[in-house]
Coordinates of C-alpha atoms in Angstrom, one line a residue:
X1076 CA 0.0 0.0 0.0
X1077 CA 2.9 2.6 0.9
X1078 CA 4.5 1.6 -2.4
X1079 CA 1.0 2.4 -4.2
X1080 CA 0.6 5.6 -2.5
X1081 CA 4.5 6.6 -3.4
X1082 CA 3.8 5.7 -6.8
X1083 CA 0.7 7.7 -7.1
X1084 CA 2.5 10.8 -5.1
X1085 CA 5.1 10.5 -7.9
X1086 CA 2.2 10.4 -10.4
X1087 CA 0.7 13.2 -9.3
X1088 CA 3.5 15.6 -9.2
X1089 CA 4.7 14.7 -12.7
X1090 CA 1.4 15.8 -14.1
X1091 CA 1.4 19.0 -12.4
X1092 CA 5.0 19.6 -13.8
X1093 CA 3.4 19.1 -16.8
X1094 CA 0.3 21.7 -16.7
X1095 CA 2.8 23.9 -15.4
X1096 CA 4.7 23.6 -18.6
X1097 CA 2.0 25.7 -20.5
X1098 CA 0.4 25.3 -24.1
X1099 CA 2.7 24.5 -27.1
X1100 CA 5.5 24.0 -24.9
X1101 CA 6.3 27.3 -24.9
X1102 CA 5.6 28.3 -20.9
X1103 CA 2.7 29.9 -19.4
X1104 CA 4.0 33.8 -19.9
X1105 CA 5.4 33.6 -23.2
X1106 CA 3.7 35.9 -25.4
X1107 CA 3.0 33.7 -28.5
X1108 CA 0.7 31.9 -25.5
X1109 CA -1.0 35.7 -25.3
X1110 CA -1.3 35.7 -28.8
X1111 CA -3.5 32.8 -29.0
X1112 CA -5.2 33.2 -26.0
X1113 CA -6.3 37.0 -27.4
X1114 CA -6.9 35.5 -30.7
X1115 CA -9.0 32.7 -29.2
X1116 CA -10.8 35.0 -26.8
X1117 CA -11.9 37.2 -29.9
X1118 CA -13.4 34.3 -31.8
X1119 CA -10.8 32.8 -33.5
X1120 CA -11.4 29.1 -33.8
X1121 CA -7.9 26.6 -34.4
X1122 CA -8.2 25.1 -37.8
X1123 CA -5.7 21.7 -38.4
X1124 CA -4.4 23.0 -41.7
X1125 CA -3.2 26.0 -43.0
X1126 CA -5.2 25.3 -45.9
X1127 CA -8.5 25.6 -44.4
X1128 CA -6.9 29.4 -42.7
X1129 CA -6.9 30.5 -46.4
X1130 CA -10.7 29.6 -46.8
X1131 CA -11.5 31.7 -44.1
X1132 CA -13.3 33.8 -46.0
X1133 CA -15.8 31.2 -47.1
X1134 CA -17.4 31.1 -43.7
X1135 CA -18.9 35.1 -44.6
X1136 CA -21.3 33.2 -46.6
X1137 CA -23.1 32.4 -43.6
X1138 CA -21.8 34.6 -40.9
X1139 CA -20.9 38.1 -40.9
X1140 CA -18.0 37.4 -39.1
X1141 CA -14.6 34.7 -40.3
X1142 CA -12.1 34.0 -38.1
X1143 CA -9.2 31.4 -37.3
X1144 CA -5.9 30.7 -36.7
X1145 CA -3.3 27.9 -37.4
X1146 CA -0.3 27.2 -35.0
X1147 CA 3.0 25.4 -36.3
X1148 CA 6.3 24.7 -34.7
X1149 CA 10.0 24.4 -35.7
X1150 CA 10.5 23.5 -39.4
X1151 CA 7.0 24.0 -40.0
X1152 CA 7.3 27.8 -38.4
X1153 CA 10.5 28.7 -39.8
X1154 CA 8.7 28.2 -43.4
X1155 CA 5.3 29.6 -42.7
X1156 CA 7.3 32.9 -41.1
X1157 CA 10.0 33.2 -43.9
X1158 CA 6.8 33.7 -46.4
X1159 CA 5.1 35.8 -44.1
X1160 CA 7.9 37.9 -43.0
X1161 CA 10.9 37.7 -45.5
X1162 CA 9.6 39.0 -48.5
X1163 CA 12.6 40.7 -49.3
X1164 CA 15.0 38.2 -48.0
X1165 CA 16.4 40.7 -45.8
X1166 CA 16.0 39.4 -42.9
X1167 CA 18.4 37.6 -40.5
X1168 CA 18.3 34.0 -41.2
X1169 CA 16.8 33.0 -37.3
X1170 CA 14.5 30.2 -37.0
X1171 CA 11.2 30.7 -35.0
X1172 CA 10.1 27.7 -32.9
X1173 CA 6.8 28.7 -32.5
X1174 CA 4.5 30.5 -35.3
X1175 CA 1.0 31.8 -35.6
X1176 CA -1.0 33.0 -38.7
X1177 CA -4.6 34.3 -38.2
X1178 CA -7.1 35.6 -40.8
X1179 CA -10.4 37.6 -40.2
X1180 CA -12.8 38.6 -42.1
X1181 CA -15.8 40.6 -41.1
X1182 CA -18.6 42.3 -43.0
X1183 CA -19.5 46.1 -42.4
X1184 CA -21.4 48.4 -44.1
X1185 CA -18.6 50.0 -45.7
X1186 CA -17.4 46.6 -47.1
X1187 CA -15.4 43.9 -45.8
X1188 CA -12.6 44.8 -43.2
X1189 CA -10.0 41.9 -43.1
X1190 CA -7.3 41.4 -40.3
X1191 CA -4.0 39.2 -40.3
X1192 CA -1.5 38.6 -37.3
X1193 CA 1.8 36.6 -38.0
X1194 CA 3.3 35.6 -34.5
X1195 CA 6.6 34.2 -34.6
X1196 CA 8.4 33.3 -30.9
X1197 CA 12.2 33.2 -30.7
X1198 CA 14.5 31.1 -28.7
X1199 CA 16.6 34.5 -27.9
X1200 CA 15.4 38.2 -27.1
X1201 CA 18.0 39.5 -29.7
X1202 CA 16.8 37.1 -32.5
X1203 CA 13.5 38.8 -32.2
X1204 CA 15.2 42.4 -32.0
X1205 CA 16.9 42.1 -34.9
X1206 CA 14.0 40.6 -36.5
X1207 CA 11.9 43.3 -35.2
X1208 CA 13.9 45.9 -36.5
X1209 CA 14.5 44.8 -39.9
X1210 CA 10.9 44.5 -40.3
X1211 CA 10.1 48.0 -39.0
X1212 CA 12.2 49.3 -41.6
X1213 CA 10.6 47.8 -44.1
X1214 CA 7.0 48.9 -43.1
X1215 CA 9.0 52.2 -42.7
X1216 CA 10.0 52.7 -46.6
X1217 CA 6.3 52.6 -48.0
X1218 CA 3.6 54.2 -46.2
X1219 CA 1.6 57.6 -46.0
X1220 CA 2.5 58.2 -42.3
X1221 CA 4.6 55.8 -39.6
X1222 CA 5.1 56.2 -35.9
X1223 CA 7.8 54.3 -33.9
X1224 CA 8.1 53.9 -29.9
X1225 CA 11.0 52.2 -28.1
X1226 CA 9.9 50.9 -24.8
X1227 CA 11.3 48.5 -22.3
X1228 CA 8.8 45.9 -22.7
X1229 CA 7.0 46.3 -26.0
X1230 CA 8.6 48.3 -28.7
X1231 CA 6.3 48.9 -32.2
X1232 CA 6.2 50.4 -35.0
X1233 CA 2.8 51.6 -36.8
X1234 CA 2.0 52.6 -40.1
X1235 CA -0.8 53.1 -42.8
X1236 CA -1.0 53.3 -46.4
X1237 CA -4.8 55.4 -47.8
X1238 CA -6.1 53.6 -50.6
X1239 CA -9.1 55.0 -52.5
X1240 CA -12.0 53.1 -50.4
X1241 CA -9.9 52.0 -47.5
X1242 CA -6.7 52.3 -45.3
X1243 CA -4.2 49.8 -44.7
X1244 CA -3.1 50.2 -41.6
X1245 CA 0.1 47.8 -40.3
X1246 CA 2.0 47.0 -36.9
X1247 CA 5.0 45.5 -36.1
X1248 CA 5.4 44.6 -32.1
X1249 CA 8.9 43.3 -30.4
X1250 CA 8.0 41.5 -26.7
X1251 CA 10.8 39.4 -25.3
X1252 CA 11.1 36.6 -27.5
X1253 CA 8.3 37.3 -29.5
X1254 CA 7.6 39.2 -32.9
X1255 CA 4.1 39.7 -33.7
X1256 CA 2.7 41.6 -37.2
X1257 CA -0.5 42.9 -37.3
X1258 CA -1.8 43.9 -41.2
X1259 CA -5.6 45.6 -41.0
X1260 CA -7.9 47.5 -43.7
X1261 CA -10.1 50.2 -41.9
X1262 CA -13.0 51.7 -44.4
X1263 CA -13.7 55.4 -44.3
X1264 CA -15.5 56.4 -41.1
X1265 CA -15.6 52.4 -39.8
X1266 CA -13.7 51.1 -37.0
X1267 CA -12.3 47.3 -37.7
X1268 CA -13.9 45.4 -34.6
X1269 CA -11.6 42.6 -34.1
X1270 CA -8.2 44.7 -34.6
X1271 CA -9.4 46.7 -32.0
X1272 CA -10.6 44.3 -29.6
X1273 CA -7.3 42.1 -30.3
X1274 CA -5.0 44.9 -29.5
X1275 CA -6.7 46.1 -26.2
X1276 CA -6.7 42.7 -25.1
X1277 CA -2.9 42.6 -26.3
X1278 CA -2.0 46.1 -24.7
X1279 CA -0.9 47.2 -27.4
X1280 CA -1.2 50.5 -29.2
X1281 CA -3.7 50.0 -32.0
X1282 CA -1.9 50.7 -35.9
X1283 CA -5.1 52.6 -36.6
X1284 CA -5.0 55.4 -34.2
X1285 CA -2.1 57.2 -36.2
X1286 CA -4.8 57.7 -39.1
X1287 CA -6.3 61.0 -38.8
X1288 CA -9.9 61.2 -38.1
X1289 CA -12.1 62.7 -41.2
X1290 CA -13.6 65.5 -40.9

């Protein structure tokens, strides 16, 4: 009996080790975890491919509102975040080991407003500050107005680009390990829902409150 009760003392403790660890292994305070959480918390459902994240917008045919995300790891993440981030092949050749695309869709009166995040979680903080700061440059070059802000725990950058129905507005944020981008269109005199909603919940400065407010 004390060799039962040993063994499930043992038991016990292992598991809780375990839930400790936090979702995809990445620890409980990481911020990819936040990411998904905020995602998740905002309606965005997990899909099992990233196939089905690119037929996101199907689901508007019977909802005003699409949203999901995919998660991938390692050599999964390092090619989903190349295409996502590397465009220009300027980037520092790190490897993520955790990555998260999202894609909404929603339908207001103005027209569709769409939001993506890429989420890409680093093994060190000064893999994702490089990475972070080669990307900010690059929002940086083309845009109709940008704003940048250094801080000690969350540095972004935030920029916009008017087309002739809509803005693009776009974000770039650097926490710890983590680099997060945030790409949004905002129709004249409409406020995009979920980037809002995702960003409080993020703390993070919104990319759409640098674009001035129509008179």
């Amino acid at each position: 009996m004390k060799v039962l009760r040993k063994c499930i003392s043992v038991l016990i403790t292992v598991l809780f080790a375990v839930s400790m660890t936090g979702c995809k292994n990445f620890g409980n305070k990481s911020t990819i975890d936040k990411v998904e959480r905020s995602l998740m918390s905002c309606g965005a459902k997990e899909v099992r491919t990233y196939s089905e994240l690119l037929n996101t917008s199907l689901q508007l045919k019977t909802s005003p509102k699409a949203a999901s995300y995919y998660f991938c790891e390692y050599e999964e993440a390092k090619n989903r975040f190349s295409k996502a981030f590397n465009e220009s092949q300027k980037l520092p050749k790190y490897e993520p080991v955790g990555f998260i695309a999202a894609f909404v869709a929603e339908q207001n009166k103005a027209g569709v407003d769409t939001t993506s995040v890429h989420s890409a979680e680093f093994r060190t903080e000064n893999e994702a500050k490089r990475t972070y700061e080669q990307t900010a440059k690059e929002l940086m070059m083309k845009k109709d107005d940008g704003e940048q802000v250094e801080d000690e725990t969350c540095s972004y950058t935030l920029t916009y680009i008017k087309d002739v129905n809509s803005i693009t507005v776009k974000g770039v944020y650097v926490t710890g390990t983590n680099v997060t981008k945030i790409e949004a269109t905002v129709h004249s005199n409409d406020v995009n829902e979920f980037l809002e909603q995702f960003c409080q919940k993020m703390k993070w400065v919104s990319p759409a409150s640098i674009v001035p407010t129509e008179e």
